[in-house]
Short mmCIF file of C-alpha atoms in Angstrom, two decimals:
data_model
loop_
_atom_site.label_atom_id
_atom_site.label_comp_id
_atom_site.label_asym_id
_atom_site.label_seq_id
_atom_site.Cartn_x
_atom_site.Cartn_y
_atom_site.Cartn_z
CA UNK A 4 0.00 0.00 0.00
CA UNK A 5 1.40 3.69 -1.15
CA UNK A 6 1.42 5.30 2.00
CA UNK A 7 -0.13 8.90 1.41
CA UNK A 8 1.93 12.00 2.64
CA UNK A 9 0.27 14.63 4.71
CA UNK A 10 0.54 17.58 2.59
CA UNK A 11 -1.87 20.56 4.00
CA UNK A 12 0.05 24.08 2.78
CA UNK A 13 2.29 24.89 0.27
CA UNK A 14 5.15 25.02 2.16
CA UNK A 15 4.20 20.86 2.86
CA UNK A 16 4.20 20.74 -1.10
CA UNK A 17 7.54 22.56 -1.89
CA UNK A 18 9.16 20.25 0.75
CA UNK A 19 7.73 17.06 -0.38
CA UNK A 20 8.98 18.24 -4.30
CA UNK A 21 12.44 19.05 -3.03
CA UNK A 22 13.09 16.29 -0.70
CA UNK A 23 12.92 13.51 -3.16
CA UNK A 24 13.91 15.74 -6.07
CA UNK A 25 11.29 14.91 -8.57
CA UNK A 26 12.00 16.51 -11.35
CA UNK A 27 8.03 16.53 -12.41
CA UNK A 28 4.62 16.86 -11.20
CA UNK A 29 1.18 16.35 -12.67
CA UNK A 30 -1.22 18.97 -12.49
CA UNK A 31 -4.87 18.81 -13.64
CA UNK A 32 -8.17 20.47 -13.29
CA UNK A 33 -12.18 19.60 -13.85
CA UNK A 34 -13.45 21.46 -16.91
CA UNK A 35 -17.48 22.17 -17.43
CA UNK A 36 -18.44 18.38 -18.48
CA UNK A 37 -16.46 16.82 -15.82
CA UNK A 38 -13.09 15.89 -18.03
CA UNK A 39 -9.92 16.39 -16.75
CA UNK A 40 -7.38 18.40 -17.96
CA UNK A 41 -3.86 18.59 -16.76
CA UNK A 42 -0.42 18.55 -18.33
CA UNK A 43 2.96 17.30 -16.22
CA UNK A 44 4.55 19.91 -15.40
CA UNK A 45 8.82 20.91 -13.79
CA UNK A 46 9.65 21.19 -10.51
CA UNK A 47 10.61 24.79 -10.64
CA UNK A 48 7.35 26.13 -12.32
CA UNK A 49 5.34 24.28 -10.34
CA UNK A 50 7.39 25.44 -6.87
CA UNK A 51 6.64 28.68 -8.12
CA UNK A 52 2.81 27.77 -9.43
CA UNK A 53 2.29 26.85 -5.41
CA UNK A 54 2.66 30.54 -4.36
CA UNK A 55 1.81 32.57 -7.31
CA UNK A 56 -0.64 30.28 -9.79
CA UNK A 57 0.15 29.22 -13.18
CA UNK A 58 -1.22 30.06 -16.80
CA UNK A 59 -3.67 27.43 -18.20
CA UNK A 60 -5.10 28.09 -21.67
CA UNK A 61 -8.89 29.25 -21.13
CA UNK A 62 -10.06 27.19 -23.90
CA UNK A 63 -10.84 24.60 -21.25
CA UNK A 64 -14.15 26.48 -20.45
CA UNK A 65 -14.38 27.81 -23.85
CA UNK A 66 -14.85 24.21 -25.46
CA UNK A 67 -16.83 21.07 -25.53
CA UNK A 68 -16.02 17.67 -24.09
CA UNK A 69 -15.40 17.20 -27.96
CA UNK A 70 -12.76 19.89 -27.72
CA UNK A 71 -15.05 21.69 -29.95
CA UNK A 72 -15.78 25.91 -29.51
CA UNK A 73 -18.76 27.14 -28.19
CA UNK A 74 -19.99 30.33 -29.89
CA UNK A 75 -21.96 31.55 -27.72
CA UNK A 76 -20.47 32.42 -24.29
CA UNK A 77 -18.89 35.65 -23.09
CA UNK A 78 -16.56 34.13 -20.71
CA UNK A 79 -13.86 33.49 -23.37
CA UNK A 80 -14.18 33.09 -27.01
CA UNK A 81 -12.45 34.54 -30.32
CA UNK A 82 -13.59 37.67 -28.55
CA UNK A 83 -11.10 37.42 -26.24
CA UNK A 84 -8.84 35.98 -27.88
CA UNK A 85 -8.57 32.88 -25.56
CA UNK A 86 -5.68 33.96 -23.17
CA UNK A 87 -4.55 32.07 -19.85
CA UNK A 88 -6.83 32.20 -17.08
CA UNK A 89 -5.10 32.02 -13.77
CA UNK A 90 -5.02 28.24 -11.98
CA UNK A 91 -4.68 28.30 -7.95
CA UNK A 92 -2.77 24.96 -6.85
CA UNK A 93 -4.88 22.83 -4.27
CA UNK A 94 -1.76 21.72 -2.51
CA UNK A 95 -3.64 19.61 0.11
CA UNK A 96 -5.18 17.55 -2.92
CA UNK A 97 -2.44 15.69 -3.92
CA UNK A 98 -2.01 12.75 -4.57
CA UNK A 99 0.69 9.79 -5.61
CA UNK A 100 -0.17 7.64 -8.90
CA UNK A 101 0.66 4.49 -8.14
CA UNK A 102 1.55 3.36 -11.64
CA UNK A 103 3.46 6.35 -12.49
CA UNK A 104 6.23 5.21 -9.59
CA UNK A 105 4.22 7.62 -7.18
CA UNK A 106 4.36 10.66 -9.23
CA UNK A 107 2.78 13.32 -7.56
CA UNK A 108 -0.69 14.80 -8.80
CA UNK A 109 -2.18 18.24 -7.72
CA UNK A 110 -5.38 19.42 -8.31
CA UNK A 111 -5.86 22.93 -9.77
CA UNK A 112 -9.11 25.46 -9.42
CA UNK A 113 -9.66 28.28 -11.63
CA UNK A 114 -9.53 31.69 -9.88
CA UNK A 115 -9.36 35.45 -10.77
CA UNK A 116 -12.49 36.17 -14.01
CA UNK A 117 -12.65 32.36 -14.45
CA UNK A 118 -13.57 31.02 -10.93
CA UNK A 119 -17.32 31.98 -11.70
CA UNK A 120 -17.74 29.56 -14.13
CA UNK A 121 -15.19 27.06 -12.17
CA UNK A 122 -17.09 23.61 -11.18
CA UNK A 123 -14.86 23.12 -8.13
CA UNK A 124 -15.51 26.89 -6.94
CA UNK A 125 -19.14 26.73 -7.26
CA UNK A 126 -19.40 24.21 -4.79
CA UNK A 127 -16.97 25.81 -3.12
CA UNK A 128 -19.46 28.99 -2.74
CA UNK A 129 -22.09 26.87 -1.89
CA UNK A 130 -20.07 25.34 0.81
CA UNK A 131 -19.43 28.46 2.08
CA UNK A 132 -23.24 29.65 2.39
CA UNK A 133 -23.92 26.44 4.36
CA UNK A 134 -20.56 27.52 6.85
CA UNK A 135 -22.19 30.94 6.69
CA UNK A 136 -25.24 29.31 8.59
CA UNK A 137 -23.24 27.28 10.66
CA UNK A 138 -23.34 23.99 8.49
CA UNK A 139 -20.96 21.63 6.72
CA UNK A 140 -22.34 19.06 4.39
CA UNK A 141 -21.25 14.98 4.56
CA UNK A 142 -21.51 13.24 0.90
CA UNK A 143 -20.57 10.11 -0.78
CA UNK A 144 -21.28 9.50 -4.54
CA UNK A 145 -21.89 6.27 -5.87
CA UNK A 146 -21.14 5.49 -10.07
CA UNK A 147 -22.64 2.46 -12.11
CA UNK A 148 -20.67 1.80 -15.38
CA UNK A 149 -20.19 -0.38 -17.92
CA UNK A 150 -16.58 -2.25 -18.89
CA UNK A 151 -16.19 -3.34 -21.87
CA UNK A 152 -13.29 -5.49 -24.15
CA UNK A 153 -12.56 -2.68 -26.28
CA UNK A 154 -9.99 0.36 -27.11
CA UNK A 155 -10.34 3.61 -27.91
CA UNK A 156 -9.31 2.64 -31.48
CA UNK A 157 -11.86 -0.18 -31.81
CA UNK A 158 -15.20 1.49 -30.71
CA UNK A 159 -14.51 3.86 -32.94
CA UNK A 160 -13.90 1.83 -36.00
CA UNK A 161 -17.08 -0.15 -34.55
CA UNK A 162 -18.91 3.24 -34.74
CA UNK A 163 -19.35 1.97 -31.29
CA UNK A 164 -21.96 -0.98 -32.93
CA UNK A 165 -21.82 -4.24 -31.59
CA UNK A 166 -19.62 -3.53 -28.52
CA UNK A 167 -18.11 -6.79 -26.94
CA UNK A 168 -18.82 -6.44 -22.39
CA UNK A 169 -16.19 -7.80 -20.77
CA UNK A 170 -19.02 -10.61 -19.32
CA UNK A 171 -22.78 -11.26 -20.69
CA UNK A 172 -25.65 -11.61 -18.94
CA UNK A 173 -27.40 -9.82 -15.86
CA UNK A 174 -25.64 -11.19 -12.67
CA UNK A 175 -26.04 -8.66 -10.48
CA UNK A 176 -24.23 -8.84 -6.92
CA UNK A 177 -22.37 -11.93 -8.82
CA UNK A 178 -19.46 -13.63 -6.44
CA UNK A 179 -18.75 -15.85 -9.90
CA UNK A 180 -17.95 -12.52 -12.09
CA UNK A 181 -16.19 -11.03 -9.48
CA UNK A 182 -13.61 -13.21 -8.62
CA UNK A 183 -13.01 -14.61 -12.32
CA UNK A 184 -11.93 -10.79 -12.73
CA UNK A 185 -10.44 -10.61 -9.44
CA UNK A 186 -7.49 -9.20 -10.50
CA UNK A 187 -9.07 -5.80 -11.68
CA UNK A 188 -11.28 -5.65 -8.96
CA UNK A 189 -8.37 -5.40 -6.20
CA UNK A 190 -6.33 -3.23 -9.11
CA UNK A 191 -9.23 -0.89 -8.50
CA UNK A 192 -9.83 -1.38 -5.01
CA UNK A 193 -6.24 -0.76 -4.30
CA UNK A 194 -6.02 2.42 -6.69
CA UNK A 195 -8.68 3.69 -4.97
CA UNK A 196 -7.12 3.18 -1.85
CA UNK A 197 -3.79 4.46 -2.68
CA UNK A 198 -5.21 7.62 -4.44
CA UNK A 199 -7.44 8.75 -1.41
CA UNK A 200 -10.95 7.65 -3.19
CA UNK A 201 -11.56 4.62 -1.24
CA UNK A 202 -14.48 2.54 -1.91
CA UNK A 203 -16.38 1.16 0.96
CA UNK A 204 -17.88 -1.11 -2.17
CA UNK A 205 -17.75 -2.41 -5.15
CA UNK A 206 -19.91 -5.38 -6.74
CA UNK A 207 -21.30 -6.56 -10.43
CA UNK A 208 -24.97 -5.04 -11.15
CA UNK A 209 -27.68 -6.77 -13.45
CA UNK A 210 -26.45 -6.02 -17.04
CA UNK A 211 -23.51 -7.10 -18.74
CA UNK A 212 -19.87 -6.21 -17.88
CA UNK A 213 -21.58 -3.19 -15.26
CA UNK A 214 -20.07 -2.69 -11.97
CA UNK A 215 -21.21 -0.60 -9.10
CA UNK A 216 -18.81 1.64 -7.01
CA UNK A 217 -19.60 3.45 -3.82
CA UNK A 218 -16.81 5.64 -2.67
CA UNK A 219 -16.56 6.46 1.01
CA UNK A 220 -18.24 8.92 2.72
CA UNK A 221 -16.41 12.77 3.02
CA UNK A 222 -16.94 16.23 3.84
CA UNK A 223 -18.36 17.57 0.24
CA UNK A 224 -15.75 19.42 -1.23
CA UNK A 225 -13.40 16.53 -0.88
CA UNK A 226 -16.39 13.66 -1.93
CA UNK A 227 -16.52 15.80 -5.21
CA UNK A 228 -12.54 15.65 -5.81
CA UNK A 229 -12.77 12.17 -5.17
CA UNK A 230 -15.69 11.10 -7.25
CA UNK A 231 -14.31 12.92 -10.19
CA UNK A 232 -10.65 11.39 -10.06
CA UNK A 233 -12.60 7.95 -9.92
CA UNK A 234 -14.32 8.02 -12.92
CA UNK A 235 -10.94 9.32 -14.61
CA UNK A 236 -8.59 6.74 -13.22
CA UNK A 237 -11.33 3.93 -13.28
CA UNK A 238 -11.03 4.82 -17.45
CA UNK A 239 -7.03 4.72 -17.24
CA UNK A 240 -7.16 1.48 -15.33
CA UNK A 241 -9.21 -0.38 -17.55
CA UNK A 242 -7.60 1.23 -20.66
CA UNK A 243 -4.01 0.33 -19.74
CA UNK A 244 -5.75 -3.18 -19.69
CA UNK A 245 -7.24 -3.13 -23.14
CA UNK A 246 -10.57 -2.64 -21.99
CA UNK A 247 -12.89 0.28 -21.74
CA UNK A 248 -15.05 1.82 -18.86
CA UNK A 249 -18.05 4.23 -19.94
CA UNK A 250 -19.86 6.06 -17.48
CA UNK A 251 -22.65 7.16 -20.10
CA UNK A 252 -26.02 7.93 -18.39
CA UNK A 253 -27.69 5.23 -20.69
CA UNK A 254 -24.71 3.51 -23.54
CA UNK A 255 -28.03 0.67 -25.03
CA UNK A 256 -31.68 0.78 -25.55
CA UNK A 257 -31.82 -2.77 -23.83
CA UNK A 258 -30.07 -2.03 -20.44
CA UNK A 259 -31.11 0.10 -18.04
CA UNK A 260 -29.13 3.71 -17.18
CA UNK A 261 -26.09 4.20 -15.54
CA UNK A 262 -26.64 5.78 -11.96
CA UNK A 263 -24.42 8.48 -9.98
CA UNK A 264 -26.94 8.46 -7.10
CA UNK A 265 -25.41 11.60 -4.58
CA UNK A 266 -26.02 11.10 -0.84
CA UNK A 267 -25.88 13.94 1.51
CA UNK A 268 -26.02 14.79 5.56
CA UNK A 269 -26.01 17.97 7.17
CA UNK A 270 -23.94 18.31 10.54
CA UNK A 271 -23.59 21.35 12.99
CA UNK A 272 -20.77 21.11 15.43
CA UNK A 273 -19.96 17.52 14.01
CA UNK A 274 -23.00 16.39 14.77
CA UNK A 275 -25.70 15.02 12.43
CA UNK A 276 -28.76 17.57 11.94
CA UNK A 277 -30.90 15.49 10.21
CA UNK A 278 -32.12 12.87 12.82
CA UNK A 279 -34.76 13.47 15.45
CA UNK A 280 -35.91 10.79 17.07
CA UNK A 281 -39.35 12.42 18.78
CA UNK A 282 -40.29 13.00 14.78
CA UNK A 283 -41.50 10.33 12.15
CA UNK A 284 -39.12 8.29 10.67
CA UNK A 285 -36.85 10.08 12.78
CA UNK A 286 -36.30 13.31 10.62
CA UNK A 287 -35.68 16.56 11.96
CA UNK A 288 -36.85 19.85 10.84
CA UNK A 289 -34.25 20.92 8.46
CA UNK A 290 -34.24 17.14 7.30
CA UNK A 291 -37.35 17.95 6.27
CA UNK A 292 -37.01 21.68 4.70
CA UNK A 293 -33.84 19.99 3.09
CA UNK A 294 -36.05 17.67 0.78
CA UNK A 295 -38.60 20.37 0.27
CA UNK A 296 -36.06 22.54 -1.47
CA UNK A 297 -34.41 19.80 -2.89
CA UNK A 298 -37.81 18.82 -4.38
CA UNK A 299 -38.91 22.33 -5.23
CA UNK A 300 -35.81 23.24 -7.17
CA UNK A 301 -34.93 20.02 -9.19
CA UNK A 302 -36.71 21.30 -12.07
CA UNK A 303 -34.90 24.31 -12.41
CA UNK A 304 -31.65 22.60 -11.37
CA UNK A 305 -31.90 19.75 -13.45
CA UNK A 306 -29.57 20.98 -16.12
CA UNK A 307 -27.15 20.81 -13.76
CA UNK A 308 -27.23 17.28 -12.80
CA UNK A 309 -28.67 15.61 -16.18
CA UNK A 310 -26.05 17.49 -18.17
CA UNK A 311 -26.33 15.59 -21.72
CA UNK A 312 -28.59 14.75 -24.41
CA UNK A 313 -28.29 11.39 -23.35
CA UNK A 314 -29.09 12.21 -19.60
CA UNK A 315 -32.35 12.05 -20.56
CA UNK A 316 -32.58 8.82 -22.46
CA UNK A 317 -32.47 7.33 -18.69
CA UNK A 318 -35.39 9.66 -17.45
CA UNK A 319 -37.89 6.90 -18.59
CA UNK A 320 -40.61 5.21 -16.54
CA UNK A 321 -39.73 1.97 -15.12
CA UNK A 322 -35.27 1.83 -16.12
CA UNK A 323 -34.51 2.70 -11.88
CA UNK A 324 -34.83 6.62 -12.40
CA UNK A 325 -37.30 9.03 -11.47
CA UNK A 326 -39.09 10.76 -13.89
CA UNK A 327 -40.67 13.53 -11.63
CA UNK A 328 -39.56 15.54 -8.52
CA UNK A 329 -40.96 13.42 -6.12
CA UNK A 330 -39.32 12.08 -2.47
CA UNK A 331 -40.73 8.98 -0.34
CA UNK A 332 -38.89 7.34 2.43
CA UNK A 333 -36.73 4.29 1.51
CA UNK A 334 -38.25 4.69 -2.17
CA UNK A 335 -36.23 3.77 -4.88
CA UNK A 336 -38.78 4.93 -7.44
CA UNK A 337 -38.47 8.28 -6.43
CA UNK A 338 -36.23 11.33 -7.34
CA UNK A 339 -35.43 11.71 -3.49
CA UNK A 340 -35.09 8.67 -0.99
CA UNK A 341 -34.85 9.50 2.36
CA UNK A 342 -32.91 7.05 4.50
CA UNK A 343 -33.42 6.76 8.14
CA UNK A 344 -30.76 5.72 10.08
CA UNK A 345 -28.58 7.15 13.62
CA UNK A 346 -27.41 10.75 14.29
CA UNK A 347 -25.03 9.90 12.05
CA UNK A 348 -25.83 7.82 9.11
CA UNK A 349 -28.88 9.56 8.43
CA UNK A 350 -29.25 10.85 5.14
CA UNK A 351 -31.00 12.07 1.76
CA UNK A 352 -29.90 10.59 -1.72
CA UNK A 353 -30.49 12.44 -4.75
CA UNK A 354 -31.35 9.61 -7.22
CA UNK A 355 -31.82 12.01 -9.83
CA UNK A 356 -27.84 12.19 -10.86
CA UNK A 357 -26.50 9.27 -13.03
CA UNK A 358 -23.35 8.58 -14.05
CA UNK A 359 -22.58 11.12 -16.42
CA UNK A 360 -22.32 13.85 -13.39
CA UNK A 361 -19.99 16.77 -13.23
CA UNK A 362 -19.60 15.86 -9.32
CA UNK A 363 -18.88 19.47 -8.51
CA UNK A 364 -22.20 20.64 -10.32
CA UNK A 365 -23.95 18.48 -9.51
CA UNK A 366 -23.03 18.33 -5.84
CA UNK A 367 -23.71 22.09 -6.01
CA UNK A 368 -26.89 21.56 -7.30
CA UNK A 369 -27.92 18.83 -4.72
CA UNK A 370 -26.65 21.00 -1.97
CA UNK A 371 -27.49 24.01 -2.80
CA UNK A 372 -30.95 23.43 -3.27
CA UNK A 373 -31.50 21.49 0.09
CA UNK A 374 -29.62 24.52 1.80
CA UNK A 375 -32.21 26.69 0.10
CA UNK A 376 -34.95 24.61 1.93
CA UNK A 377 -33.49 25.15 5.26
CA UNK A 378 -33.01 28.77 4.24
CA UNK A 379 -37.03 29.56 3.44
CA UNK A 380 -38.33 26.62 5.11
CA UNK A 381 -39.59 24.88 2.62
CA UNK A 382 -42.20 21.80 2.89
CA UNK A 383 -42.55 18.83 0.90
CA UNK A 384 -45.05 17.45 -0.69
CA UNK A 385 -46.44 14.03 1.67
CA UNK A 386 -44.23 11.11 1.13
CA UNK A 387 -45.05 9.07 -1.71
CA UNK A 388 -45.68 5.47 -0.75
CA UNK A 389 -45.27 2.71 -3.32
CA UNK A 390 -44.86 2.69 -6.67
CA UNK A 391 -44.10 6.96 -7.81
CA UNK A 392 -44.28 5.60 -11.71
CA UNK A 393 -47.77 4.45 -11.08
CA UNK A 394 -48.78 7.88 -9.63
CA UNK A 395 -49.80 11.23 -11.23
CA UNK A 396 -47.47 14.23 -9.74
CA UNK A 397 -48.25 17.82 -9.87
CA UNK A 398 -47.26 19.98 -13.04
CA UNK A 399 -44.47 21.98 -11.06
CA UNK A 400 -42.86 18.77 -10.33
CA UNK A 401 -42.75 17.31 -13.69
CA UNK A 402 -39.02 17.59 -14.64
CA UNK A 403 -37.65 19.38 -18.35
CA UNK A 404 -37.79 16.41 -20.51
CA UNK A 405 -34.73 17.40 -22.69
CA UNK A 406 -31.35 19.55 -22.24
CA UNK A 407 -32.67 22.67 -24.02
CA UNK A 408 -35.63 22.75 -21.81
CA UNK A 409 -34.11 22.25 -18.92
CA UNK A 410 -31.43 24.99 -19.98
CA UNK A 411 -34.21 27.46 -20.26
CA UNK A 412 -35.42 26.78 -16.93
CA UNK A 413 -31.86 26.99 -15.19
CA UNK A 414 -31.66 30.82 -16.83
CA UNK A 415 -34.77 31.53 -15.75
CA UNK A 416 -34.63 30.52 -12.08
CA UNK A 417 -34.09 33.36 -9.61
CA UNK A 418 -32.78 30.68 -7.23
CA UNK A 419 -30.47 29.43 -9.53
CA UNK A 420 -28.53 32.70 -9.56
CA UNK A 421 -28.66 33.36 -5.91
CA UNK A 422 -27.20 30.35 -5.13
CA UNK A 423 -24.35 30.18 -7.67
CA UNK A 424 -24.09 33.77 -9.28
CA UNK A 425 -25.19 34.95 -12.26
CA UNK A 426 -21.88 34.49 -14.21
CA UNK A 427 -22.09 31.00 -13.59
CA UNK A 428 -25.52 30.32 -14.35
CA UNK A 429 -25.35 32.34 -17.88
CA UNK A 430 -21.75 30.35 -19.03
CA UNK A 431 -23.33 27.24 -17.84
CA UNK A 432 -26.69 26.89 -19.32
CA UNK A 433 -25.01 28.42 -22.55
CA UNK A 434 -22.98 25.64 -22.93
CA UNK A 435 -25.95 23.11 -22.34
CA UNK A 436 -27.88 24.95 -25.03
CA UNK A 437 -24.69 24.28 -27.19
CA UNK A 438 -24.64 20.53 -26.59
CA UNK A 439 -28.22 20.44 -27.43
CA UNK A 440 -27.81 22.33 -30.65
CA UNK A 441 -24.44 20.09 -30.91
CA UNK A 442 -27.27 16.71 -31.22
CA UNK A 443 -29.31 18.61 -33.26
CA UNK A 444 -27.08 18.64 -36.10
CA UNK A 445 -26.86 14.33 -36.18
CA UNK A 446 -28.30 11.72 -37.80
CA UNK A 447 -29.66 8.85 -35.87
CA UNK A 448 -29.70 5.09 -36.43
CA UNK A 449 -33.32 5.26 -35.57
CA UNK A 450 -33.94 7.99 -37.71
CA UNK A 451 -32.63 6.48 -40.63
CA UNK A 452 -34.41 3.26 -40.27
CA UNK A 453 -37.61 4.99 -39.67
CA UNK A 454 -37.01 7.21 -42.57
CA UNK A 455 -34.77 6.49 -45.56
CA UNK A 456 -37.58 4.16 -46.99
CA UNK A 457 -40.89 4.95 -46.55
CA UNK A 458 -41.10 8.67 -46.10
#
């Protein structure tokens, strides 16, 4: 096991750098969609990144997860001629890559104009708010995804048809799958370990060649950091093994979605807020105005949390995802299950997210809202018991049924901007309406079976 320095302040970093004399570092940041970007990086510019920042090209928020421009942000552009935004070194985030002979890795946040639109300062000012009111927020994020016995250079001359899972069948919770693939199962377990994302579990779902990962519980800001260096290094495992992972919110018509369920706890003092034993089901107050926000503002929020085209392939009655803004207690057929438990494992997950997530969006979005609740005290609608498909839900809970829509309703929500500033709200939902337009311009399978003949 890679033991895993303490590193807290610069100062900790510099030291670390010197004392072993690496003459390299890795550096990398979360853009809009969740990809990360990084570059390695010399031990003297990066000593001097720790104190003063370094340059990174701006084109990281100016483009698509296709590398392709947007054209219609303000942020940066052609306009601006796409200089360096400034990058502020997280020096208590790194880590040691294992199979890069413990090479460090830093994370990076935008600041100065950029760190409106960052994803890891949004949450960031969300996080704040809830200190503001005396809070901090507990999470733990939880990814389905698909492996597969391909390579980048074989899905694609596939045109990603006929895609060979690294096992068939459903065998969900399977002990045989597991330990026939042993092997990558502990590479993963132990990557995870090493790299400070731990997993407190990891098992084979129902569909072929799909695991399930739950990564340990954290304070938020961290949960997010880890979440989104899983799915990255889950893909760089499995690639380095001639295999592929895809964390698509739905990759086949014939297999249900890909979850990234989000589960969060509120504590004051280091103590769990959202468990009351003299109340039902044993949930407080602001457990309670926590869901009620969280319910009222998933509509307007959802383009932060469904953040594709595809996201809403998944949002389908009957494939494990809600299809409305609804919350019941230990009800996995709504968008909001609350799960009674102690002082300290109580908790609300946010079923909503799949695996697609941008974890510090949608994080942000999952907090921000329930803080909002606690804020205006906000009540939900009465539990729903049973089956939430089978039930007709009120208009204002019905949730944007594609990417554009739900765009429009992110600009428009007064909310929405309070919580994570204007600046961010604008440059985000701008680049939704650009993936949107983005589909727009393809031709589908279905579209040309449908079509080419009979119309």
């Amino acid at each position: 096991m890679t033991e895993i320095p303490k590193i807290e302040t610069a100062e900790d970093a510099a030291r670390y750098i010197a004392d072993r004399d690496l003459p390299f570092v890795k550096v990398g940041v979360f853009d809009v969609d969740g990809v990360m970007r990084g570059k390695y990086m010399a031990r003297d510019k990066f000593l001097s990144s720790l104190e003063k920042g370094f340059g990174f090209c701006d084109v990281v928020l100016g483009w698509d997860s296709n590398d392709q421009l947007y054209d219609n942000v303000a942020l940066t552009g052609w306009h601006t001629a796409y200089p360096d935004a400034e990058i502020r070194v997280v020096p208590s985030s790194m880590r040691l890559i294992p199979f890069e002979d413990d090479l460090p890795l830093f994370l990076g946040e935008f600041a100065g104009p950029h760190e409106a639109a960052c994803p890891r300062s949004t949450l960031k000012r969300v996080l704040a708010r809830a200190a503001d009111q005396g809070f901090a927020v507990k999470s733990a994020v939880e990814f389905e995804f698909f492996l597969f016995e391909e390579t980048p250079h074989s899905v694609r001359e596939k045109r990603y048809k006929d895609l060979r899972n690294i096992t068939p069948g459903f065998y969900g919770y399977s002990m045989l799958r597991s330990t026939v693939h042993a092997d990558f199962y502990h590479e993963l377990l132990g990557t995870a370990r090493d790299m400070d994302f731990e997993l407190e579990g990891l098992h084979t779902e129902t569909g072929p060649g799909v695991l399930e990962a739950a990564i340990r519980v954290d304070d938020a800001l961290a949960a997010a950091d880890k979440a989104a260096l899983f799915k990255t290094f889950t893909k760089v495992l499995a690639q380095q093994r001639g295999w592929m992972a895809t964390f698509m919110a739905k990759w086949s018509r014939d297999w249900p979605g890909q979850s990234g369920h989000i589960h969060c706890s509120l504590t004051q003092d280091g103590k769990g807020v959202f468990h009351d034993p003299s109340k039902p089901h044993g949930i407080s107050d602001i457990m309670r105005w926590w869901i009620g926000g969280q319910q009222a503002l998933m509509p307007e929020l959802l383009a932060m949390v469904a953040c594709t085209v595809n996201s809403y392939t998944r949002l389908i009655p009957g494939f494990w995802a809600p299809t409305d803004a609804t919350w019941g207690i230990e009800n996995r057929t709504c968008a909001l299950r609350a799960i009674p438990g102690s002082e300290k494992s109580q908790r609300v997950e946010y079923r909503i997210a799949a695996a697609d997530i941008n974890p510090y969006i949608a994080l942000a979005a999952a907090i921000g809202s329930g803080l909002w609740g606690v804020e205006n005290r906000i009540e939900p609608d009465p539990a729903i018991q049973g089956n939430s498909y089978e039930k007709k839900h009120a208009a204002k809970r019905q949730l944007p049924r594609t990417l554009w829509d739900a765009a429009q309703r992110l600009k428009a929500s007064k909310p929405a901007r309070a919580l994570f500033g204007d600046a961010f709200v604008e440059h985000y939902a701008a680049t939704r309406e650009w993936e949107e337009r983005e589909f727009r311009k393809a031709i589908t399978d279905w579209e040309m079976e449908r079509y080419f003949e009979i119309i």
